[in-house]
Short mmCIF file of C-alpha atoms and ligand atoms in Angstrom, two decimals:
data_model
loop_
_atom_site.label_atom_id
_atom_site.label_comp_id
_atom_site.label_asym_id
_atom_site.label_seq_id
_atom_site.Cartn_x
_atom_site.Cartn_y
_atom_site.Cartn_z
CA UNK A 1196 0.00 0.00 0.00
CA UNK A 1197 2.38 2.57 -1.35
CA UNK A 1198 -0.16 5.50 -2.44
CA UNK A 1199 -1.77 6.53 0.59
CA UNK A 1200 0.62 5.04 4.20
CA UNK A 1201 -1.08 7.10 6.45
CA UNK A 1202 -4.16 4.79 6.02
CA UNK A 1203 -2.51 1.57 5.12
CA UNK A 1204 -3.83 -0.85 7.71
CA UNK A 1205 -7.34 0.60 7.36
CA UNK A 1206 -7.76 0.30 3.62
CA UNK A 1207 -9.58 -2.67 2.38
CA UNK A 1208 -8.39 -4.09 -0.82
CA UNK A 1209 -9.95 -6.53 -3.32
CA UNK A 1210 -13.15 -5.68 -1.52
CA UNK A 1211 -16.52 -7.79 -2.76
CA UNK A 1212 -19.22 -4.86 -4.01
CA UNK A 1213 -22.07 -6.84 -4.25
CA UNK A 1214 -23.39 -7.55 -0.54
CA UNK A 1215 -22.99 -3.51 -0.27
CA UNK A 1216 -25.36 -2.79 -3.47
CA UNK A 1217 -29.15 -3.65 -3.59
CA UNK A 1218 -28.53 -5.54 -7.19
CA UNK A 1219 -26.12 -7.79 -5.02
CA UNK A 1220 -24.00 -8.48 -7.76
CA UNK A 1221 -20.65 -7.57 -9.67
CA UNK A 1222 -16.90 -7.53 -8.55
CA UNK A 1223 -14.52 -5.84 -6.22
CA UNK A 1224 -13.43 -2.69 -5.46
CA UNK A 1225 -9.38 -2.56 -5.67
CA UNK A 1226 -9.46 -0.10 -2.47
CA UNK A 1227 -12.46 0.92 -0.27
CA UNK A 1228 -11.66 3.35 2.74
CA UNK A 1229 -13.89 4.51 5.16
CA UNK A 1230 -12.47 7.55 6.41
CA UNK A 1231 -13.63 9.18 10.05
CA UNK A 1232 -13.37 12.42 9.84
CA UNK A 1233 -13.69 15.19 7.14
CA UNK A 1234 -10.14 15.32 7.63
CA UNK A 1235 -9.38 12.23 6.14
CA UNK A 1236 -11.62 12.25 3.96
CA UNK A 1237 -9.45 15.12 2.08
CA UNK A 1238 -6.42 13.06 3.17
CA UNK A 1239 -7.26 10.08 0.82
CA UNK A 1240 -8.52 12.28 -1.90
CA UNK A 1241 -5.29 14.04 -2.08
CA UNK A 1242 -3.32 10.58 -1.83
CA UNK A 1243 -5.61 8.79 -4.78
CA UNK A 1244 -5.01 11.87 -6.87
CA UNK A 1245 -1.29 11.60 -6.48
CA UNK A 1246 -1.72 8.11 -7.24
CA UNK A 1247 -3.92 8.93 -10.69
CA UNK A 1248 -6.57 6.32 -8.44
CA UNK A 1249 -10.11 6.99 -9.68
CA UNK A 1250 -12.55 7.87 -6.95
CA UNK A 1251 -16.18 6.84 -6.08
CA UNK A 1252 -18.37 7.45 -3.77
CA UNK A 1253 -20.35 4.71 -2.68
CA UNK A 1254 -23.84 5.48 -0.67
CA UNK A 1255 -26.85 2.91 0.17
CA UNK A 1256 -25.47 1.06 -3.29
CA UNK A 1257 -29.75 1.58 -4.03
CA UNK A 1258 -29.25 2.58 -7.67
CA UNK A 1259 -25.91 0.73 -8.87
CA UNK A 1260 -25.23 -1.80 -10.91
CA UNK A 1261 -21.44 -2.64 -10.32
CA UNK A 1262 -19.80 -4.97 -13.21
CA UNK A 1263 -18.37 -7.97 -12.82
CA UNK A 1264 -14.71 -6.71 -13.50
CA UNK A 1265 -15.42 -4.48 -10.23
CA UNK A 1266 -13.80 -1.24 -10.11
CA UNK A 1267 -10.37 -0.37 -10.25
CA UNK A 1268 -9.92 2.19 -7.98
CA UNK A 1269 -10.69 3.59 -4.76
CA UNK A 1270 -14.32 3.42 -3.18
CA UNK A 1271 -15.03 5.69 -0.23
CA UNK A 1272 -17.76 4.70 1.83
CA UNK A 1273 -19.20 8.04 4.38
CA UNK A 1274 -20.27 5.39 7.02
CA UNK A 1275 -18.38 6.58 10.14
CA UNK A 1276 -19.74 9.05 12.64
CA UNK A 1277 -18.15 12.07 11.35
CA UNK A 1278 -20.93 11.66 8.38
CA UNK A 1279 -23.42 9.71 9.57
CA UNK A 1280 -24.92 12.51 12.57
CA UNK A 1281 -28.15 14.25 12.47
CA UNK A 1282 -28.63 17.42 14.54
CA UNK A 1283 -32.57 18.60 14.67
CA UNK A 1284 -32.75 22.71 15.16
CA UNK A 1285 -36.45 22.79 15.49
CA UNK A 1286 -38.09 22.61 12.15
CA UNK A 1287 -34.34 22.60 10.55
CA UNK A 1288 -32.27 19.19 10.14
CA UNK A 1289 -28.50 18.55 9.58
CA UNK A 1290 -28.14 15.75 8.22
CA UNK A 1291 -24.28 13.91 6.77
CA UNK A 1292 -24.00 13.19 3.86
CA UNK A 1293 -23.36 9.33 4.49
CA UNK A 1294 -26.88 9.78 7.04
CA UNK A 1295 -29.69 6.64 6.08
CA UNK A 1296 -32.38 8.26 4.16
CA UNK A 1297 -35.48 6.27 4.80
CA UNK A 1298 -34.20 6.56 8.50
CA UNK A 1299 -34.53 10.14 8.84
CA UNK A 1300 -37.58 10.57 6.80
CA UNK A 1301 -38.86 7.67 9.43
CA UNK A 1302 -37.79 9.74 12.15
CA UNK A 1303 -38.83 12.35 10.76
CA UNK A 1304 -42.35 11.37 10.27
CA UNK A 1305 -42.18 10.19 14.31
CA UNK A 1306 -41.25 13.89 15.28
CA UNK A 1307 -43.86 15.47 13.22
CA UNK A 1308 -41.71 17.25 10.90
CA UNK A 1309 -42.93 16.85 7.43
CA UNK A 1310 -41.21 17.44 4.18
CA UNK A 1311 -39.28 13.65 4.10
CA UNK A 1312 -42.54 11.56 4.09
CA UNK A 1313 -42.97 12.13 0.57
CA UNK A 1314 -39.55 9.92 0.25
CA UNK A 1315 -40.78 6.97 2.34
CA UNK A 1316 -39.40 3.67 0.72
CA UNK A 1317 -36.39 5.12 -1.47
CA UNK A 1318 -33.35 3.77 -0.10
CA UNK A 1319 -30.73 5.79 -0.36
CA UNK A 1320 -27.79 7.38 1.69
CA UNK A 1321 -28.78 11.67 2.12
CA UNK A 1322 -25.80 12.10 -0.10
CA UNK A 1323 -26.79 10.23 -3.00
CA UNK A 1324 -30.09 11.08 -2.42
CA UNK A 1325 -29.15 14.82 -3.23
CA UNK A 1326 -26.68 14.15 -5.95
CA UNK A 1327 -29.32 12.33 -8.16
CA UNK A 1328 -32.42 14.03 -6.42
CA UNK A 1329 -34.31 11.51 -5.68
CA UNK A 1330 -37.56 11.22 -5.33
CA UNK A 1331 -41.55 10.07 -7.12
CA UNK A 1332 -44.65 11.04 -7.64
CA UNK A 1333 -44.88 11.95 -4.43
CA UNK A 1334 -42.22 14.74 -3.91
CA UNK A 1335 -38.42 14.95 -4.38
CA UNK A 1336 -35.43 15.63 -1.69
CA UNK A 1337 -34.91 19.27 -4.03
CA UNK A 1338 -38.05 20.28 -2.19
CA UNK A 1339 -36.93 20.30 1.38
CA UNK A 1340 -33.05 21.21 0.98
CA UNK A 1341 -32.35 24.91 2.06
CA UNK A 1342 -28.48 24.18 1.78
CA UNK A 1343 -25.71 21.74 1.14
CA UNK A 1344 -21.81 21.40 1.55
CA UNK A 1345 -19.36 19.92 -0.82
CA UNK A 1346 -16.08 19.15 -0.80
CA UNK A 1347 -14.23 19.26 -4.08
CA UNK A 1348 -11.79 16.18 -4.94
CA UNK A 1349 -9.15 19.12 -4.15
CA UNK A 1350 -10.47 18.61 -0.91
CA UNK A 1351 -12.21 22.61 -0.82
CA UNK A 1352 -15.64 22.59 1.11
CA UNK A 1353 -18.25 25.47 1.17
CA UNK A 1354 -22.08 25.52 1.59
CA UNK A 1355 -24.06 26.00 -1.40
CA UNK A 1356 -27.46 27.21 -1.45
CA UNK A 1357 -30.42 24.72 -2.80
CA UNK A 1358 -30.58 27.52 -6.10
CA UNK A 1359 -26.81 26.57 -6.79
CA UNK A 1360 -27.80 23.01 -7.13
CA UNK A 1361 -29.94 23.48 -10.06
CA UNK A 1362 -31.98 20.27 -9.21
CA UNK A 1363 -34.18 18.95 -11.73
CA UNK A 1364 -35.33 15.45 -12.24
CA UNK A 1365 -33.46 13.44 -10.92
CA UNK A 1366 -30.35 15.77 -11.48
CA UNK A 1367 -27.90 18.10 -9.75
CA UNK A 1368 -25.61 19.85 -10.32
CA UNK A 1369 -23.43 18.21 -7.55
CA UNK A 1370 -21.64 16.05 -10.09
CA UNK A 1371 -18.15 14.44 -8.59
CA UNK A 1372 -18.53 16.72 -5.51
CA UNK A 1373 -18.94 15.10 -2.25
CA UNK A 1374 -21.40 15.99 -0.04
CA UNK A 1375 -20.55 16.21 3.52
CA UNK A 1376 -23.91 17.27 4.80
CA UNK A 1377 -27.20 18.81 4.32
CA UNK A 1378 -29.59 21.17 5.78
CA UNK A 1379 -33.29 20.29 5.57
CA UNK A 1380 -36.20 22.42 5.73
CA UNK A 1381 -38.80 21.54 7.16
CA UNK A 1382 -42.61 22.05 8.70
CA UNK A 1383 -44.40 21.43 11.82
CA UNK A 1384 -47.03 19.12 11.77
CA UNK A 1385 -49.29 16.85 13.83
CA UNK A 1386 -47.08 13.55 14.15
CA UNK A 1387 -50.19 11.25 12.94
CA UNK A 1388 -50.91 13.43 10.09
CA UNK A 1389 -47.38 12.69 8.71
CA UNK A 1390 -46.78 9.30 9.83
CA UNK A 1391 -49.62 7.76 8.14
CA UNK A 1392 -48.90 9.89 4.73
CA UNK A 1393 -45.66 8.01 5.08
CA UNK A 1394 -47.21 4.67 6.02
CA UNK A 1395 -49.25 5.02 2.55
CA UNK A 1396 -46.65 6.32 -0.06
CA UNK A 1397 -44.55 2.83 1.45
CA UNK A 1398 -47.44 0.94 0.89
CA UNK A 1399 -47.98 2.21 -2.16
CA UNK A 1400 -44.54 1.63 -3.17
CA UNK A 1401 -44.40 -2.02 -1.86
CA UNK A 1402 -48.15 -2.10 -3.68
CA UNK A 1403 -46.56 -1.42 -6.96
CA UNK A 1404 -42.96 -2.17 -7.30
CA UNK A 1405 -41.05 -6.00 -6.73
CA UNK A 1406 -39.21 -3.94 -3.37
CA UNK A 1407 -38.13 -6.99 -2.09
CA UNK A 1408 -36.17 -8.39 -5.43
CA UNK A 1409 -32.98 -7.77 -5.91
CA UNK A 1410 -32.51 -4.14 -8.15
CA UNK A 1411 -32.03 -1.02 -8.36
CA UNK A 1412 -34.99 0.38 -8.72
CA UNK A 1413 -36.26 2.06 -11.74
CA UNK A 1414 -33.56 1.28 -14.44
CA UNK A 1415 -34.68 4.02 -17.10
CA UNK A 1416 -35.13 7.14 -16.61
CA UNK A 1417 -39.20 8.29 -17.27
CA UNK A 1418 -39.08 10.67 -20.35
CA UNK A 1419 -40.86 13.68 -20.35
CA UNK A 1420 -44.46 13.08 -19.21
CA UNK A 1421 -44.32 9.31 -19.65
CA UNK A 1422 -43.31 6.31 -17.94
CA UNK A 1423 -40.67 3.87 -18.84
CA UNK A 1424 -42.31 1.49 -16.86
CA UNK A 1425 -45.53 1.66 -18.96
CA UNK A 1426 -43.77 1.74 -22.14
CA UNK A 1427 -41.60 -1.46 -21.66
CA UNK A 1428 -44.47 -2.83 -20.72
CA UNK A 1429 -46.74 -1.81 -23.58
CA UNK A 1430 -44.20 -2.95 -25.39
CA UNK A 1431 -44.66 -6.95 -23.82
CA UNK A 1432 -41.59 -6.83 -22.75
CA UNK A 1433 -42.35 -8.06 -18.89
CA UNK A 1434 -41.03 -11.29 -17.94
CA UNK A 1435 -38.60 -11.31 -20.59
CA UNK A 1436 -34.95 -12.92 -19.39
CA UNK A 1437 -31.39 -12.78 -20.33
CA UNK A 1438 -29.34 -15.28 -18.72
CA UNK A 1439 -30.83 -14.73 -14.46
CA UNK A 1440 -31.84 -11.42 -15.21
CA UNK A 1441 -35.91 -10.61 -15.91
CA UNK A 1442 -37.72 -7.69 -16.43
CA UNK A 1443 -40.42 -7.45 -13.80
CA UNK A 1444 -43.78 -8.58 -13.89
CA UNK A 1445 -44.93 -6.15 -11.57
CA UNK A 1446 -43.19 -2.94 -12.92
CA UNK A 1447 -41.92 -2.76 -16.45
CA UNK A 1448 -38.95 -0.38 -15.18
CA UNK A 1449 -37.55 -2.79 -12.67
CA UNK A 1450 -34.95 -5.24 -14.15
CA UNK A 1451 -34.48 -7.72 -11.32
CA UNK A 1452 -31.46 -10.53 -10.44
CA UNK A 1453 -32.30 -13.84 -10.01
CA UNK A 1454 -30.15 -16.40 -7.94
CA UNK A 1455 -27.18 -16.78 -10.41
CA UNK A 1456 -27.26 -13.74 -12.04
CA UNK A 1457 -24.43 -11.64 -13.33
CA UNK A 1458 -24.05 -8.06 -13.75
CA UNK A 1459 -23.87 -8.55 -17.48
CA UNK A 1460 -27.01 -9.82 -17.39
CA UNK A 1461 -28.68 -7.04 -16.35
CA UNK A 1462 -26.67 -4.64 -18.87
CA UNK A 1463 -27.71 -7.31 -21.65
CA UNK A 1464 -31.43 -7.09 -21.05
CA UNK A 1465 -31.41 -3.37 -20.16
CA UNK A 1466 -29.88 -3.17 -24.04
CA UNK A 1467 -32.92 -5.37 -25.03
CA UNK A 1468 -35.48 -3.42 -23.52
CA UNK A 1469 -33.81 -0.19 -24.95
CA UNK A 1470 -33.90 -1.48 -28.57
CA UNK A 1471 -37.01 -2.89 -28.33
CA UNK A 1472 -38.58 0.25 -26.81
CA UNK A 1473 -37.37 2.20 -29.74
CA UNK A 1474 -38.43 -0.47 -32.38
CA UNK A 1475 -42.26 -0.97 -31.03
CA UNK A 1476 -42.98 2.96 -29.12
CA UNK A 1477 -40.01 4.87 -31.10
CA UNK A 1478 -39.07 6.60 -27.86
CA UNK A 1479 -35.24 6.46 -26.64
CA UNK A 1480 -35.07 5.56 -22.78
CA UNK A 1481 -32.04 6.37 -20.99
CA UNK A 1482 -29.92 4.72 -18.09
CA UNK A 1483 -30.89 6.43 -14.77
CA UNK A 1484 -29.23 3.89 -12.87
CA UNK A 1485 -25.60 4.14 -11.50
CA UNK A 1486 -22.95 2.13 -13.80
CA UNK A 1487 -19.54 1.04 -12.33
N1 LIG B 224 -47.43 1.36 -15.40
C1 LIG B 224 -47.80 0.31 -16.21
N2 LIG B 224 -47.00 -0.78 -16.26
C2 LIG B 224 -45.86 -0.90 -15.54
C3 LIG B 224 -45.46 0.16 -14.71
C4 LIG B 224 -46.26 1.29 -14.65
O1 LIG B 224 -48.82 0.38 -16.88
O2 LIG B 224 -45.19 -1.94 -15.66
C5 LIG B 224 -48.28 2.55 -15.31
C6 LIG B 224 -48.90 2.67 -13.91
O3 LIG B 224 -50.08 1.92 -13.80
C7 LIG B 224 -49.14 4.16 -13.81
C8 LIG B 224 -48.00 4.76 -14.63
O4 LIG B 224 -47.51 3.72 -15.47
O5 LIG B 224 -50.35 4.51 -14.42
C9 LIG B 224 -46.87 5.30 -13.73
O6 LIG B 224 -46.37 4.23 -12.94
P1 LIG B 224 -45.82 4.45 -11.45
O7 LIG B 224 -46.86 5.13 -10.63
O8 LIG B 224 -45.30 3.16 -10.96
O9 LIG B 224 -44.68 5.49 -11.62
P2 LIG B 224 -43.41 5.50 -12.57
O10 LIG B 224 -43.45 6.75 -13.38
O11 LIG B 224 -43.28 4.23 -13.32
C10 LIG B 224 -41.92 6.82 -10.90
C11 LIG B 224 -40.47 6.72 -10.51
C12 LIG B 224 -40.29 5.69 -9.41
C13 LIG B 224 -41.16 6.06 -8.23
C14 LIG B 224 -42.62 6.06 -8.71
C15 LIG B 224 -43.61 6.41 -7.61
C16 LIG B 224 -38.93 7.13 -12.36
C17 LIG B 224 -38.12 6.50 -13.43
N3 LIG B 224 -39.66 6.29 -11.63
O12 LIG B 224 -42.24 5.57 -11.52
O13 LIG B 224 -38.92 5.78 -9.00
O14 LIG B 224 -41.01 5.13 -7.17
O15 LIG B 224 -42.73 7.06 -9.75
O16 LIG B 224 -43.31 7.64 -7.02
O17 LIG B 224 -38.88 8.33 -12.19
C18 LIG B 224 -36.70 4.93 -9.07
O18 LIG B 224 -36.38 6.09 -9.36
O19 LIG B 224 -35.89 4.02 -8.89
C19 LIG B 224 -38.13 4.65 -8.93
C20 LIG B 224 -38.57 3.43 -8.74
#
């Protein structure tokens, strides 16, 4: 361990991916570091960029599909303390950037602070959550974020304003910036008023979507004022297989891992789906899931 010796006992190497992503599947990551404080957080960056290492940052591992060749580089997961706390300030939450998601909007719900209950059921880490703003029909994380910080991979921080962030669906303008934390706005309520909104978005979500399959979620992104998941299946293409990967019967946008499956699989069929979208609807679908 010759690129970074001030963490050499505590990096993992030829670390398995797949029991840390949803999908469950593809290879290893050549280094994964969990640093514990923001300190060494810009400590590793600065020793992987000496190094020419390529950097990810990996969060719940909710909407990634990691290849079977892994990833040759170094994976950071925000899982320590340092990035993990959550201060409430009254109607205002700081939350780290490595923070559970569907934690906090639970808690959240519990403390009768609405804003996160729209969000019940997306698994996600707060920091990937705001990268790729995620969200459904119900609301998006955009809606309650007042302010986030970033650190560069120079290893700068500052706060940013939500209006810096130019969210849109499900975009940022975060892009290979690392978010350390976020502050969340949001209201006063009467606790059974928000738990039970959050009770029912889950249920619908468990109602309409194979949650307890192994994906990574919606695979396609919707296009503008459709649904993938209705196209692909409009198209007949639920059910459908390549090698011990299957498009969903329950929601055309879900491609789900069987036992056996391999990451290639799923890139195979996604392929599939895309050409045969554009052959029977003529409308493109793109990727919205993570690719390692
Ligand atoms: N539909 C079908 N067949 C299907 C799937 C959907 O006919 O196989 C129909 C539904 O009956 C409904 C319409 O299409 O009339 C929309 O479906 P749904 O309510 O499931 O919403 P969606 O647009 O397919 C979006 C998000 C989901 C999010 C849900 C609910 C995207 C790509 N998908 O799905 O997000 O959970 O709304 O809020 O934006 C994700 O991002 O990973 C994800 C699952």
């Amino acid at each position: 361990m010759d690129w970074c010796n001030g963490f050499a006992e505590r990096v993992l190497r030829d670390e398995p991916l797949a029991g840390r992503t949803w999908y469950g599947l593809g290879g290893a990551a050549r280094y994964l570091f969990s640093p514990a404080s923001v300190e060494e957080l810009r400590e590793v960056l600065a020793c992987a960029r000496r190094a020419g290492l390529p950097v990810r940052v990996l969060g719940a591992g909710a909407n990634l599909l990691v290849r079977d060749q892994g990833f040759d580089g170094l994976v950071i997961r925000l899982d320590s303390s340092a990035f993990t706390r959550v201060v409430y300030e009254d109607e205002r939450v700081i939350a780290g950037g490595g923070a559970d998601l569907m934690q906090l909007a639970r808690d959240c719900a519990y403390r009768g602070l609405a804003g996160l209950e729209t969000l019940a059921g997306i698994p996600a880490t707060i920091g990937g959550a705001i990268v790729m703003n995620a969200g459904g029909k119900f609301g998006q994380i955009a809606d309650a974020v007042e302010s986030v910080t970033l650190m560069d991979r120079n290893g700068t921080h500052r706060e940013f304003p939500a209006e810096d962030l130019r969210f849109g669906y499900r975009s940022s303008a975060v892009g290979d910036r690392i978010v350390l934390h976020a502050a969340l706005r949001l209201r006063r309520a009467q606790v059974d008023e928000v738990r039970s909104r959050f009770h029912d978005i889950w249920r619908f979500k468990k109602a309409s979507q194979p949650m307890a399959a192994h994906s990574a979620g919606c695979v396609f992104r919707n296009p503008p004022g459709e649904s993938a998941g209705r196209l692909i299946d409009q198209a007949g293409l639920k059910g459908a297989t390549v090698g011990r990967a299957r498009v969903s019967d329950m929601h055309g946008n879900f491609i789900v891992a069987d036992a056996g499956a391999k990451a290639a699989d799923v890139l195979a069929l996604a392929e599939y789906v895309r050409a045969e979208v554009i052959a029977k609807k003529g409308v493109q679908l793109e990727l919205e899931i993570d690719v390692w």
